Amino acid sequence: TDYSVEFCGGTHLTNTKEAEAFCLISEEGIAKGIRRIVFVTKEDAKKALASADEFAGKLKAAETLADSELESTVKSLSLELESLTLSAV
């Protein structure tokens, strides 16, 4: 292969079961040919997944709003989204 498959995972686990939950938070290029992938595990992963589910519910509810309510709701949801830690997938 022409790419590295090394993974610098920070804290290592004795068994992957210890991670409890696993959530991709972000992926970005940090240098030519080098990508940074950020995951969280355990309670942080569970919180990110729960936040995503809750936010998806709010989006679904916004679909039914009247035009007069929609603009302010979209603004509010946009601000909320910027502050959330959600799964990237």
Short mmCIF file of C-alpha atoms in Angstrom, two decimals:
data_model
loop_
_atom_site.label_atom_id
_atom_site.label_comp_id
_atom_site.label_asym_id
_atom_site.label_seq_id
_atom_site.Cartn_x
_atom_site.Cartn_y
_atom_site.Cartn_z
CA THR A 1 0.00 0.00 0.00
CA ASP A 2 0.99 3.63 -0.48
CA TYR A 3 -0.39 4.85 2.81
CA SER A 4 0.27 4.38 6.51
CA VAL A 5 -2.13 2.30 8.50
CA GLU A 6 -0.59 3.27 11.83
CA PHE A 7 -2.95 4.47 14.47
CA CYS A 8 -1.86 6.59 17.40
CA GLY A 9 -4.74 5.98 19.73
CA GLY A 10 -3.63 7.81 22.86
CA THR A 11 -4.76 5.77 25.83
CA HIS A 12 -4.66 2.09 24.99
CA LEU A 13 -7.25 -0.42 26.08
CA THR A 14 -6.66 -3.91 27.31
CA ASN A 15 -9.79 -4.98 25.45
CA THR A 16 -11.90 -3.00 22.97
CA LYS A 17 -14.93 -3.87 25.08
CA GLU A 18 -13.59 -1.30 27.57
CA ALA A 19 -14.42 1.48 25.06
CA GLU A 20 -18.16 0.78 25.64
CA ALA A 21 -19.15 3.12 22.77
CA PHE A 22 -17.16 4.59 19.89
CA CYS A 23 -17.98 7.81 18.05
CA LEU A 24 -16.18 9.59 15.20
CA ILE A 25 -16.06 13.31 16.01
CA SER A 26 -13.91 14.78 13.24
CA GLU A 27 -11.47 14.12 10.42
CA GLU A 28 -9.09 16.69 8.99
CA GLY A 29 -5.88 17.12 7.05
CA ILE A 30 -3.03 18.30 9.27
CA ALA A 31 -0.17 18.07 6.77
CA LYS A 32 0.39 16.79 3.25
CA GLY A 33 -0.68 13.17 3.25
CA ILE A 34 -1.48 13.14 6.99
CA ARG A 35 -5.02 12.95 8.32
CA ARG A 36 -6.17 13.40 11.90
CA ILE A 37 -9.20 11.36 12.94
CA VAL A 38 -10.73 12.12 16.32
CA PHE A 39 -12.90 9.62 18.16
CA VAL A 40 -14.39 9.56 21.64
CA THR A 41 -15.32 6.55 23.71
CA LYS A 42 -17.25 5.65 26.84
CA GLU A 43 -19.46 8.39 28.31
CA ASP A 44 -18.28 11.05 25.83
CA ALA A 45 -19.33 8.82 22.93
CA LYS A 46 -22.68 8.06 24.55
CA LYS A 47 -23.29 11.79 25.09
CA ALA A 48 -22.37 12.62 21.48
CA LEU A 49 -24.72 9.94 20.14
CA ALA A 50 -27.55 11.05 22.45
CA SER A 51 -27.03 14.70 21.42
CA ALA A 52 -27.22 13.71 17.76
CA ASP A 53 -30.47 11.83 18.33
CA GLU A 54 -31.97 14.75 20.27
CA PHE A 55 -30.92 17.26 17.60
CA ALA A 56 -32.33 15.05 14.84
CA GLY A 57 -35.65 15.12 16.69
CA LYS A 58 -35.57 18.91 16.76
CA LEU A 59 -34.87 19.01 13.03
CA LYS A 60 -37.75 16.64 12.37
CA ALA A 61 -40.08 18.81 14.46
CA ALA A 62 -38.96 21.91 12.53
CA GLU A 63 -40.22 20.33 9.31
CA THR A 64 -43.79 20.85 10.47
CA LEU A 65 -43.47 24.51 11.49
CA ALA A 66 -45.30 27.31 9.77
CA ASP A 67 -43.19 29.71 7.71
CA SER A 68 -43.59 32.40 10.38
CA GLU A 69 -41.90 30.18 12.98
CA LEU A 70 -39.38 28.48 10.72
CA GLU A 71 -36.87 31.31 10.29
CA SER A 72 -36.34 31.88 14.02
CA THR A 73 -36.18 28.14 14.67
CA VAL A 74 -33.54 27.63 11.97
CA LYS A 75 -31.45 30.43 13.48
CA SER A 76 -31.78 28.89 16.93
CA LEU A 77 -30.94 25.39 15.68
CA SER A 78 -27.92 26.73 13.76
CA LEU A 79 -26.53 28.32 16.92
CA GLU A 80 -27.18 25.15 18.90
CA LEU A 81 -25.47 23.00 16.26
CA GLU A 82 -22.28 25.07 16.47
CA SER A 83 -21.93 24.27 20.17
CA LEU A 84 -22.70 20.55 20.03
CA THR A 85 -20.26 17.66 19.98
CA LEU A 86 -21.83 15.25 17.50
CA SER A 87 -20.81 12.22 15.54
CA ALA A 88 -19.30 13.15 12.19
CA VAL A 89 -21.10 10.27 10.47
#
